[in-house]
């Protein structure tokens, strides 16, 4: 029988409402605050202290105990060090995915189960599982499936795409069937007014929102190099390091009044190739290769033989619309993914996350974007890209409107 639940309390409204709903269901609750970062920002503040005070206030209000667990060392070694290494090699990592995999749903999970004798953990993530929001369908002898949240604009399954099957079996996501606006209403009705208006956490997981280029320079030395225009081959400016920019990002180039965007970063030459205009065909591709695939439940049967094609949906950025794709598996377990439409700024180091219907199947690290539409010389590619951008905007707007 599942009775004792440890809830990750961050000091925000989502985890607070998750704890409130669980308590109302009659579970025995312990709140746990994870301290994963203890370095002050550029203003001399450390947001962890304020977040802990908010977490303590929430637990006092809900009349549940709160413990603090320190994962600062583990976060540095297993998440932040990887982030620094990836940026130095020209990749753009997703620390939120890695934090969930290594800290929240591994270190924290085992702490809760072993030290606090929890039957399960719960978080304020917007996601669902086939076992239900309160594990009402739990069975130890069958696998669990990760499902998209009811609020598609808040769905966080992309960030959970690397969580292990063993952990997911004992995870509760009480907010999976709620809209964000409804969660705020519940918080107000529960007397949690202090945190309802609190800004959502942004930026690097647990580090918080920072001025990224200044922040990353504290850990990686600047290494100036040239901006080179892809089409003309001319040097048009200087940058301070490839670690400060990512694919598709707008560049600040002195003396240039038209906007240029990052197309490619070369670690060996320290050159950044740029293109003019945010919809330049060089920024778009409909093909990519990935590695280190993690299937949450089971590998699709179409891929097990190595000769089949698996048709599903794809996403590599949170809140972006899902698009159809075809997946092929190679002999070395890499995935070739062909998209039904070109996407902008597919970037090495990000996660390609696959979906079938409402289910998040898992994800793998993008190791190589395919040739761009500029390289392939696609006919009418600018017109097609503009149409796709408009379609994506319409889909995103529709999903937001339906959530209000």
Short mmCIF file of N, CA and C in Angstrom, two decimals, residues 217-383:
data_model
loop_
_atom_site.label_atom_id
_atom_site.label_comp_id
_atom_site.label_asym_id
_atom_site.label_seq_id
_atom_site.Cartn_x
_atom_site.Cartn_y
_atom_site.Cartn_z
N UNK A 217 31.15 33.16 -18.50
CA UNK A 217 32.55 33.62 -18.51
C UNK A 217 33.22 33.47 -17.15
N UNK A 218 32.43 33.26 -16.10
CA UNK A 218 33.00 33.01 -14.78
C UNK A 218 33.65 31.63 -14.71
N UNK A 219 33.27 30.75 -15.63
CA UNK A 219 33.73 29.36 -15.58
C UNK A 219 34.51 28.94 -16.82
N UNK A 220 34.31 29.63 -17.94
CA UNK A 220 35.04 29.33 -19.17
C UNK A 220 35.70 30.60 -19.67
N UNK A 221 36.99 30.55 -19.87
CA UNK A 221 37.72 31.73 -20.32
C UNK A 221 37.29 32.14 -21.73
N UNK A 222 37.15 33.44 -21.92
CA UNK A 222 36.82 33.96 -23.24
C UNK A 222 37.95 33.66 -24.22
N UNK A 223 37.58 33.33 -25.44
CA UNK A 223 38.55 33.07 -26.49
C UNK A 223 38.05 33.74 -27.77
N UNK A 224 38.47 34.97 -28.01
CA UNK A 224 37.97 35.73 -29.17
C UNK A 224 38.26 35.03 -30.49
N UNK A 225 37.34 35.23 -31.42
CA UNK A 225 37.50 34.66 -32.76
C UNK A 225 36.70 35.47 -33.77
N UNK A 226 36.63 34.98 -34.99
CA UNK A 226 36.00 35.72 -36.08
C UNK A 226 34.57 35.25 -36.34
N UNK A 227 33.73 36.25 -36.67
CA UNK A 227 32.45 35.97 -37.31
C UNK A 227 32.70 35.97 -38.81
N UNK A 228 32.30 34.92 -39.51
CA UNK A 228 32.44 34.88 -40.96
C UNK A 228 31.07 34.65 -41.59
N UNK A 229 30.75 35.50 -42.55
CA UNK A 229 29.50 35.39 -43.28
C UNK A 229 29.53 34.14 -44.17
N UNK A 230 28.57 33.24 -44.01
CA UNK A 230 28.55 31.99 -44.74
C UNK A 230 28.53 32.21 -46.25
N UNK A 231 27.74 33.16 -46.70
CA UNK A 231 27.56 33.32 -48.15
C UNK A 231 28.73 34.03 -48.82
N UNK A 232 29.27 35.06 -48.18
CA UNK A 232 30.35 35.82 -48.82
C UNK A 232 31.73 35.29 -48.47
N UNK A 233 31.82 34.59 -47.33
CA UNK A 233 33.12 34.11 -46.87
C UNK A 233 33.97 35.19 -46.22
N UNK A 234 33.39 36.37 -46.01
CA UNK A 234 34.14 37.49 -45.45
C UNK A 234 34.01 37.54 -43.93
N UNK A 235 35.09 38.01 -43.29
CA UNK A 235 35.05 38.26 -41.85
C UNK A 235 34.28 39.55 -41.61
N UNK A 236 33.25 39.49 -40.77
CA UNK A 236 32.40 40.67 -40.55
C UNK A 236 32.38 41.13 -39.10
N UNK A 237 33.16 40.48 -38.23
CA UNK A 237 33.19 40.91 -36.84
C UNK A 237 33.96 39.95 -35.96
N UNK A 238 33.99 40.26 -34.66
CA UNK A 238 34.70 39.45 -33.68
C UNK A 238 33.73 38.99 -32.59
N UNK A 239 33.93 37.74 -32.11
CA UNK A 239 33.16 37.24 -30.97
C UNK A 239 34.11 36.96 -29.82
N UNK A 240 33.57 36.71 -28.63
CA UNK A 240 34.40 36.49 -27.44
C UNK A 240 34.54 35.03 -27.04
N UNK A 241 33.93 34.15 -27.83
CA UNK A 241 34.04 32.73 -27.50
C UNK A 241 32.84 31.95 -28.00
N UNK A 242 33.08 30.75 -28.54
CA UNK A 242 31.98 29.96 -29.08
C UNK A 242 31.04 29.48 -27.96
N UNK A 243 31.52 29.47 -26.71
CA UNK A 243 30.70 29.01 -25.60
C UNK A 243 29.59 29.99 -25.24
N UNK A 244 29.66 31.20 -25.76
CA UNK A 244 28.68 32.22 -25.39
C UNK A 244 27.45 32.26 -26.30
N UNK A 245 27.51 31.53 -27.39
CA UNK A 245 26.43 31.59 -28.38
C UNK A 245 25.99 30.19 -28.78
N UNK A 246 24.73 30.08 -29.20
CA UNK A 246 24.22 28.80 -29.66
C UNK A 246 23.65 28.94 -31.07
N UNK A 247 23.40 27.82 -31.70
CA UNK A 247 22.91 27.82 -33.07
C UNK A 247 21.57 28.55 -33.15
N UNK A 248 21.47 29.43 -34.15
CA UNK A 248 20.23 30.18 -34.35
C UNK A 248 20.12 31.46 -33.55
N UNK A 249 21.09 31.71 -32.66
CA UNK A 249 21.04 32.90 -31.81
C UNK A 249 21.48 34.15 -32.58
N UNK A 250 20.84 35.26 -32.27
CA UNK A 250 21.20 36.53 -32.89
C UNK A 250 22.53 37.01 -32.36
N UNK A 251 23.39 37.51 -33.25
CA UNK A 251 24.71 37.99 -32.87
C UNK A 251 24.71 39.52 -32.78
N UNK A 252 25.48 40.03 -31.86
CA UNK A 252 25.71 41.47 -31.78
C UNK A 252 27.04 41.77 -32.45
N UNK A 253 26.96 42.25 -33.67
CA UNK A 253 28.17 42.51 -34.45
C UNK A 253 28.28 44.01 -34.70
N UNK A 254 29.34 44.61 -34.21
CA UNK A 254 29.52 46.06 -34.32
C UNK A 254 29.52 46.50 -35.78
N UNK A 255 28.79 47.57 -36.05
CA UNK A 255 28.77 48.15 -37.39
C UNK A 255 27.84 47.47 -38.37
N UNK A 256 27.13 46.44 -37.91
CA UNK A 256 26.20 45.72 -38.79
C UNK A 256 24.77 46.05 -38.36
N UNK A 257 24.03 46.62 -39.28
CA UNK A 257 22.67 47.06 -38.94
C UNK A 257 21.63 45.99 -39.24
N UNK A 258 21.95 45.07 -40.16
CA UNK A 258 21.06 43.96 -40.42
C UNK A 258 21.42 42.81 -39.47
N UNK A 259 20.42 42.09 -38.95
CA UNK A 259 20.71 41.03 -37.97
C UNK A 259 21.33 39.80 -38.60
N UNK A 260 22.35 39.26 -37.92
CA UNK A 260 22.98 38.00 -38.31
C UNK A 260 22.75 36.98 -37.21
N UNK A 261 22.72 35.69 -37.62
CA UNK A 261 22.42 34.62 -36.69
C UNK A 261 23.44 33.50 -36.84
N UNK A 262 23.71 32.79 -35.73
CA UNK A 262 24.72 31.74 -35.72
C UNK A 262 24.26 30.54 -36.53
N UNK A 263 25.08 30.15 -37.49
CA UNK A 263 24.81 28.95 -38.29
C UNK A 263 25.65 27.77 -37.80
N UNK A 264 26.92 28.01 -37.53
CA UNK A 264 27.82 26.93 -37.16
C UNK A 264 28.96 27.44 -36.30
N UNK A 265 29.40 26.61 -35.32
CA UNK A 265 30.54 26.95 -34.47
C UNK A 265 31.63 25.91 -34.68
N UNK A 266 32.86 26.37 -34.92
CA UNK A 266 33.97 25.47 -35.17
C UNK A 266 34.96 25.56 -34.01
N UNK A 267 35.05 24.49 -33.26
CA UNK A 267 35.91 24.49 -32.08
C UNK A 267 37.39 24.62 -32.46
N UNK A 268 37.80 23.94 -33.54
CA UNK A 268 39.22 23.92 -33.92
C UNK A 268 39.70 25.30 -34.39
N UNK A 269 38.90 25.95 -35.22
CA UNK A 269 39.32 27.25 -35.77
C UNK A 269 38.82 28.42 -34.93
N UNK A 270 37.89 28.14 -34.00
CA UNK A 270 37.27 29.19 -33.19
C UNK A 270 36.50 30.21 -34.06
N UNK A 271 36.00 29.75 -35.18
CA UNK A 271 35.23 30.59 -36.09
C UNK A 271 33.73 30.32 -35.90
N UNK A 272 32.95 31.37 -35.93
CA UNK A 272 31.49 31.24 -35.95
C UNK A 272 30.99 31.69 -37.31
N UNK A 273 30.38 30.77 -38.04
CA UNK A 273 29.74 31.11 -39.31
C UNK A 273 28.36 31.68 -39.03
N UNK A 274 28.03 32.79 -39.69
CA UNK A 274 26.75 33.45 -39.45
C UNK A 274 26.02 33.66 -40.78
N UNK A 275 24.71 33.85 -40.68
CA UNK A 275 23.88 34.12 -41.86
C UNK A 275 22.97 35.30 -41.56
N UNK A 276 22.57 35.98 -42.62
CA UNK A 276 21.74 37.17 -42.46
C UNK A 276 20.27 36.78 -42.47
N UNK A 277 19.54 37.17 -41.43
CA UNK A 277 18.11 36.93 -41.35
C UNK A 277 17.75 35.69 -40.56
N UNK A 278 16.71 35.81 -39.75
CA UNK A 278 16.33 34.71 -38.86
C UNK A 278 15.72 33.52 -39.61
N UNK A 279 15.25 33.73 -40.86
CA UNK A 279 14.67 32.62 -41.63
C UNK A 279 15.60 32.17 -42.76
N UNK A 280 16.87 32.45 -42.63
CA UNK A 280 17.82 32.01 -43.67
C UNK A 280 17.75 30.49 -43.79
N UNK A 281 17.73 29.95 -45.02
CA UNK A 281 17.61 28.49 -45.23
C UNK A 281 18.71 27.67 -44.56
N UNK A 282 19.86 28.29 -44.30
CA UNK A 282 20.95 27.56 -43.65
C UNK A 282 20.60 27.15 -42.22
N UNK A 283 19.61 27.80 -41.63
CA UNK A 283 19.23 27.51 -40.25
C UNK A 283 18.23 26.36 -40.15
N UNK A 284 17.79 25.85 -41.30
CA UNK A 284 16.73 24.84 -41.32
C UNK A 284 17.22 23.51 -41.89
N UNK A 285 16.75 22.44 -41.27
CA UNK A 285 17.01 21.09 -41.77
C UNK A 285 15.83 20.19 -41.42
N UNK A 286 15.69 19.10 -42.15
CA UNK A 286 14.63 18.14 -41.84
C UNK A 286 15.19 16.75 -41.53
N UNK A 287 16.45 16.73 -41.09
CA UNK A 287 17.11 15.45 -40.84
C UNK A 287 18.11 15.62 -39.70
N UNK A 288 18.25 14.61 -38.86
CA UNK A 288 19.24 14.66 -37.77
C UNK A 288 19.63 13.25 -37.35
N UNK A 289 20.79 13.16 -36.70
CA UNK A 289 21.29 11.89 -36.16
C UNK A 289 21.44 12.05 -34.66
N UNK A 290 21.05 11.03 -33.91
CA UNK A 290 21.14 11.09 -32.44
C UNK A 290 21.86 9.86 -31.91
N UNK A 291 22.27 9.96 -30.64
CA UNK A 291 22.95 8.84 -29.98
C UNK A 291 22.47 8.74 -28.54
N UNK A 292 22.83 7.64 -27.88
CA UNK A 292 22.51 7.42 -26.47
C UNK A 292 20.99 7.48 -26.23
N UNK A 293 20.25 6.69 -26.98
CA UNK A 293 18.80 6.68 -26.85
C UNK A 293 18.37 6.05 -25.52
N UNK A 294 17.41 6.68 -24.87
CA UNK A 294 16.80 6.14 -23.64
C UNK A 294 15.32 5.95 -23.88
N UNK A 295 14.86 4.69 -23.90
CA UNK A 295 13.44 4.40 -24.01
C UNK A 295 12.86 4.28 -22.61
N UNK A 296 11.82 5.02 -22.32
CA UNK A 296 11.25 5.03 -20.97
C UNK A 296 10.62 3.69 -20.64
N UNK A 297 9.89 3.11 -21.59
CA UNK A 297 9.25 1.81 -21.34
C UNK A 297 9.94 0.73 -22.17
N UNK A 298 9.60 0.63 -23.44
CA UNK A 298 10.24 -0.37 -24.30
C UNK A 298 10.59 0.25 -25.64
N UNK A 299 11.63 -0.27 -26.25
CA UNK A 299 11.96 0.14 -27.60
C UNK A 299 10.86 -0.30 -28.55
N UNK A 300 10.42 0.57 -29.45
CA UNK A 300 9.38 0.19 -30.41
C UNK A 300 9.80 -1.04 -31.20
N UNK A 301 8.85 -1.95 -31.41
CA UNK A 301 9.18 -3.22 -32.08
C UNK A 301 9.69 -3.00 -33.50
N UNK A 302 9.27 -1.90 -34.14
CA UNK A 302 9.73 -1.62 -35.50
C UNK A 302 11.24 -1.41 -35.57
N UNK A 303 11.86 -1.01 -34.45
CA UNK A 303 13.29 -0.71 -34.45
C UNK A 303 14.15 -1.85 -33.92
N UNK A 304 13.52 -2.84 -33.30
CA UNK A 304 14.29 -3.91 -32.66
C UNK A 304 15.07 -4.75 -33.65
N UNK A 305 14.50 -4.93 -34.82
CA UNK A 305 15.18 -5.75 -35.83
C UNK A 305 16.30 -4.99 -36.51
N UNK A 306 16.25 -3.65 -36.46
CA UNK A 306 17.26 -2.84 -37.12
C UNK A 306 16.95 -2.56 -38.58
N UNK A 307 15.85 -3.13 -39.08
CA UNK A 307 15.51 -2.95 -40.50
C UNK A 307 14.23 -2.17 -40.72
N UNK A 308 13.49 -1.90 -39.66
CA UNK A 308 12.20 -1.26 -39.79
C UNK A 308 12.27 0.26 -39.70
N UNK A 309 11.13 0.88 -39.98
CA UNK A 309 10.97 2.32 -39.86
C UNK A 309 9.85 2.58 -38.84
N UNK A 310 10.12 3.45 -37.91
CA UNK A 310 9.14 3.77 -36.87
C UNK A 310 8.61 5.18 -37.11
N UNK A 311 7.31 5.31 -37.20
CA UNK A 311 6.67 6.59 -37.43
C UNK A 311 6.10 7.12 -36.12
N UNK A 312 6.48 8.32 -35.75
CA UNK A 312 6.03 8.90 -34.49
C UNK A 312 6.09 10.42 -34.60
N UNK A 313 6.12 11.11 -33.46
CA UNK A 313 6.23 12.57 -33.44
C UNK A 313 7.51 12.99 -32.73
N UNK A 314 7.96 14.20 -33.04
CA UNK A 314 9.28 14.68 -32.60
C UNK A 314 9.17 16.09 -32.01
N UNK A 315 10.02 16.31 -31.01
CA UNK A 315 10.18 17.65 -30.43
C UNK A 315 11.58 17.75 -29.85
N UNK A 316 12.22 18.91 -29.99
CA UNK A 316 13.51 19.09 -29.31
C UNK A 316 13.54 20.36 -28.48
N UNK A 317 12.44 21.12 -28.49
CA UNK A 317 12.33 22.33 -27.68
C UNK A 317 11.00 22.30 -26.94
N UNK A 318 11.07 22.66 -25.66
CA UNK A 318 9.89 22.71 -24.82
C UNK A 318 8.87 23.68 -25.41
N UNK A 319 7.61 23.26 -25.44
CA UNK A 319 6.46 24.06 -25.88
C UNK A 319 6.34 24.20 -27.39
N UNK A 320 7.29 23.68 -28.14
CA UNK A 320 7.16 23.71 -29.59
C UNK A 320 6.19 22.60 -30.03
N UNK A 321 5.46 22.82 -31.13
CA UNK A 321 4.52 21.79 -31.58
C UNK A 321 5.23 20.50 -31.95
N UNK A 322 4.57 19.38 -31.71
CA UNK A 322 5.07 18.10 -32.18
C UNK A 322 4.92 18.00 -33.69
N UNK A 323 5.91 17.41 -34.35
CA UNK A 323 5.76 17.21 -35.79
C UNK A 323 6.05 15.74 -36.12
N UNK A 324 5.39 15.20 -37.14
CA UNK A 324 5.60 13.80 -37.51
C UNK A 324 7.04 13.56 -38.00
N UNK A 325 7.52 12.36 -37.76
CA UNK A 325 8.87 12.00 -38.22
C UNK A 325 8.94 10.51 -38.50
N UNK A 326 9.99 10.11 -39.21
CA UNK A 326 10.29 8.71 -39.44
C UNK A 326 11.65 8.41 -38.81
N UNK A 327 11.73 7.32 -38.06
CA UNK A 327 12.94 7.00 -37.30
C UNK A 327 13.55 5.69 -37.82
N UNK A 328 14.86 5.71 -38.04
CA UNK A 328 15.61 4.54 -38.49
C UNK A 328 16.73 4.28 -37.47
N UNK A 329 17.00 3.03 -37.20
CA UNK A 329 18.05 2.67 -36.25
C UNK A 329 19.23 2.06 -36.98
N UNK A 330 20.45 2.49 -36.60
CA UNK A 330 21.66 1.97 -37.22
C UNK A 330 22.23 0.81 -36.41
N UNK A 331 23.23 0.17 -36.96
CA UNK A 331 23.85 -0.98 -36.29
C UNK A 331 24.56 -0.60 -35.00
N UNK A 332 24.97 0.69 -34.88
CA UNK A 332 25.65 1.13 -33.65
C UNK A 332 24.69 1.85 -32.70
N UNK A 333 23.38 1.61 -32.90
CA UNK A 333 22.32 2.13 -32.03
C UNK A 333 22.11 3.63 -32.11
N UNK A 334 22.62 4.26 -33.16
CA UNK A 334 22.26 5.65 -33.41
C UNK A 334 20.88 5.68 -34.08
N UNK A 335 20.23 6.83 -34.01
CA UNK A 335 18.95 6.99 -34.68
C UNK A 335 19.08 8.01 -35.79
N UNK A 336 18.54 7.71 -36.96
CA UNK A 336 18.38 8.66 -38.05
C UNK A 336 16.93 9.11 -38.00
N UNK A 337 16.70 10.40 -37.89
CA UNK A 337 15.34 10.92 -37.79
C UNK A 337 15.07 11.86 -38.96
N UNK A 338 14.08 11.52 -39.76
CA UNK A 338 13.66 12.35 -40.89
C UNK A 338 12.36 13.05 -40.49
N UNK A 339 12.38 14.37 -40.53
CA UNK A 339 11.23 15.16 -40.12
C UNK A 339 10.30 15.42 -41.31
N UNK A 340 9.02 15.58 -41.02
CA UNK A 340 8.05 15.85 -42.08
C UNK A 340 8.11 17.30 -42.55
N UNK A 341 8.80 18.15 -41.81
CA UNK A 341 8.94 19.57 -42.17
C UNK A 341 10.25 20.07 -41.57
N UNK A 342 10.89 21.04 -42.20
CA UNK A 342 12.16 21.55 -41.66
C UNK A 342 11.95 22.31 -40.36
N UNK A 343 12.91 22.18 -39.45
CA UNK A 343 12.89 22.93 -38.20
C UNK A 343 14.13 23.80 -38.11
N UNK A 344 14.00 24.89 -37.37
CA UNK A 344 15.07 25.87 -37.25
C UNK A 344 16.00 25.53 -36.09
N UNK A 345 17.28 25.69 -36.32
CA UNK A 345 18.32 25.63 -35.29
C UNK A 345 18.32 24.33 -34.50
N UNK A 346 18.25 23.22 -35.18
CA UNK A 346 18.47 21.93 -34.52
C UNK A 346 19.93 21.87 -34.10
N UNK A 347 20.17 21.61 -32.83
CA UNK A 347 21.47 21.89 -32.23
C UNK A 347 22.08 20.67 -31.56
N UNK A 348 23.36 20.44 -31.79
CA UNK A 348 24.09 19.35 -31.12
C UNK A 348 24.04 19.54 -29.61
N UNK A 349 23.74 18.46 -28.90
CA UNK A 349 23.69 18.50 -27.45
C UNK A 349 22.29 18.58 -26.89
N UNK A 350 21.35 19.06 -27.70
CA UNK A 350 19.96 19.07 -27.28
C UNK A 350 19.39 17.65 -27.37
N UNK A 351 18.19 17.45 -26.82
CA UNK A 351 17.59 16.13 -26.82
C UNK A 351 16.49 16.03 -27.87
N UNK A 352 16.55 14.99 -28.67
CA UNK A 352 15.47 14.65 -29.59
C UNK A 352 14.51 13.76 -28.81
N UNK A 353 13.30 14.24 -28.57
CA UNK A 353 12.33 13.50 -27.76
C UNK A 353 11.20 13.03 -28.66
N UNK A 354 10.84 11.76 -28.53
CA UNK A 354 9.88 11.11 -29.42
C UNK A 354 8.57 10.81 -28.69
N UNK A 355 7.46 10.96 -29.42
CA UNK A 355 6.13 10.78 -28.85
C UNK A 355 5.30 9.90 -29.77
N UNK A 356 4.41 9.14 -29.16
CA UNK A 356 3.39 8.38 -29.89
C UNK A 356 2.06 8.67 -29.24
N UNK A 357 1.22 9.44 -29.93
CA UNK A 357 -0.01 9.89 -29.29
C UNK A 357 0.31 10.75 -28.10
N UNK A 358 -0.24 10.40 -26.95
CA UNK A 358 0.01 11.16 -25.72
C UNK A 358 1.26 10.70 -24.98
N UNK A 359 1.86 9.60 -25.43
CA UNK A 359 2.98 9.01 -24.69
C UNK A 359 4.32 9.59 -25.12
N UNK A 360 5.14 9.96 -24.13
CA UNK A 360 6.53 10.31 -24.36
C UNK A 360 7.34 9.03 -24.29
N UNK A 361 7.94 8.65 -25.40
CA UNK A 361 8.63 7.36 -25.50
C UNK A 361 10.04 7.39 -24.93
N UNK A 362 10.67 8.58 -24.98
CA UNK A 362 12.05 8.72 -24.52
C UNK A 362 12.78 9.73 -25.37
N UNK A 363 14.08 9.79 -25.20
CA UNK A 363 14.85 10.78 -25.94
C UNK A 363 16.28 10.37 -26.12
N UNK A 364 16.96 11.05 -27.04
CA UNK A 364 18.37 10.80 -27.31
C UNK A 364 19.06 12.11 -27.64
N UNK A 365 20.37 12.14 -27.48
CA UNK A 365 21.15 13.36 -27.67
C UNK A 365 21.41 13.59 -29.16
N UNK A 366 21.14 14.80 -29.63
CA UNK A 366 21.41 15.14 -31.02
C UNK A 366 22.92 15.25 -31.22
N UNK A 367 23.46 14.42 -32.09
CA UNK A 367 24.91 14.43 -32.34
C UNK A 367 25.27 15.11 -33.65
N UNK A 368 24.31 15.18 -34.57
CA UNK A 368 24.61 15.77 -35.87
C UNK A 368 23.33 16.20 -36.58
N UNK A 369 23.12 17.52 -36.75
CA UNK A 369 22.01 17.96 -37.60
C UNK A 369 22.32 17.61 -39.05
N UNK A 370 21.29 17.37 -39.83
CA UNK A 370 21.49 17.05 -41.23
C UNK A 370 21.84 18.27 -42.05
N UNK A 371 22.09 18.09 -43.35
CA UNK A 371 22.40 19.22 -44.22
C UNK A 371 21.26 20.23 -44.24
N UNK A 372 21.64 21.49 -44.30
CA UNK A 372 20.63 22.55 -44.26
C UNK A 372 19.95 22.71 -45.62
N UNK A 373 18.84 23.42 -45.60
CA UNK A 373 18.13 23.70 -46.85
C UNK A 373 18.98 24.58 -47.77
N UNK A 374 19.85 25.39 -47.19
CA UNK A 374 20.75 26.21 -48.00
C UNK A 374 21.76 25.32 -48.74
N UNK A 375 22.31 24.35 -48.02
CA UNK A 375 23.28 23.43 -48.61
C UNK A 375 22.65 22.59 -49.72
N UNK A 376 21.42 22.17 -49.48
CA UNK A 376 20.73 21.32 -50.45
C UNK A 376 20.15 22.12 -51.61
N UNK A 377 20.07 23.45 -51.44
CA UNK A 377 19.53 24.29 -52.50
C UNK A 377 18.08 24.00 -52.81
N UNK A 378 17.29 23.77 -51.74
CA UNK A 378 15.87 23.46 -51.95
C UNK A 378 15.16 24.60 -52.67
N UNK A 379 14.31 24.25 -53.63
CA UNK A 379 13.55 25.25 -54.36
C UNK A 379 12.48 25.86 -53.45
N UNK A 380 12.32 27.16 -53.55
CA UNK A 380 11.28 27.88 -52.81
C UNK A 380 11.38 27.65 -51.30
N UNK A 381 12.61 27.41 -50.80
CA UNK A 381 12.75 27.05 -49.39
C UNK A 381 12.35 28.19 -48.47
N UNK A 382 12.63 29.44 -48.86
CA UNK A 382 12.25 30.56 -48.00
C UNK A 382 10.72 30.61 -47.85
N UNK A 383 10.00 30.41 -48.97
CA UNK A 383 8.55 30.45 -48.89
C UNK A 383 8.03 29.32 -48.00
#
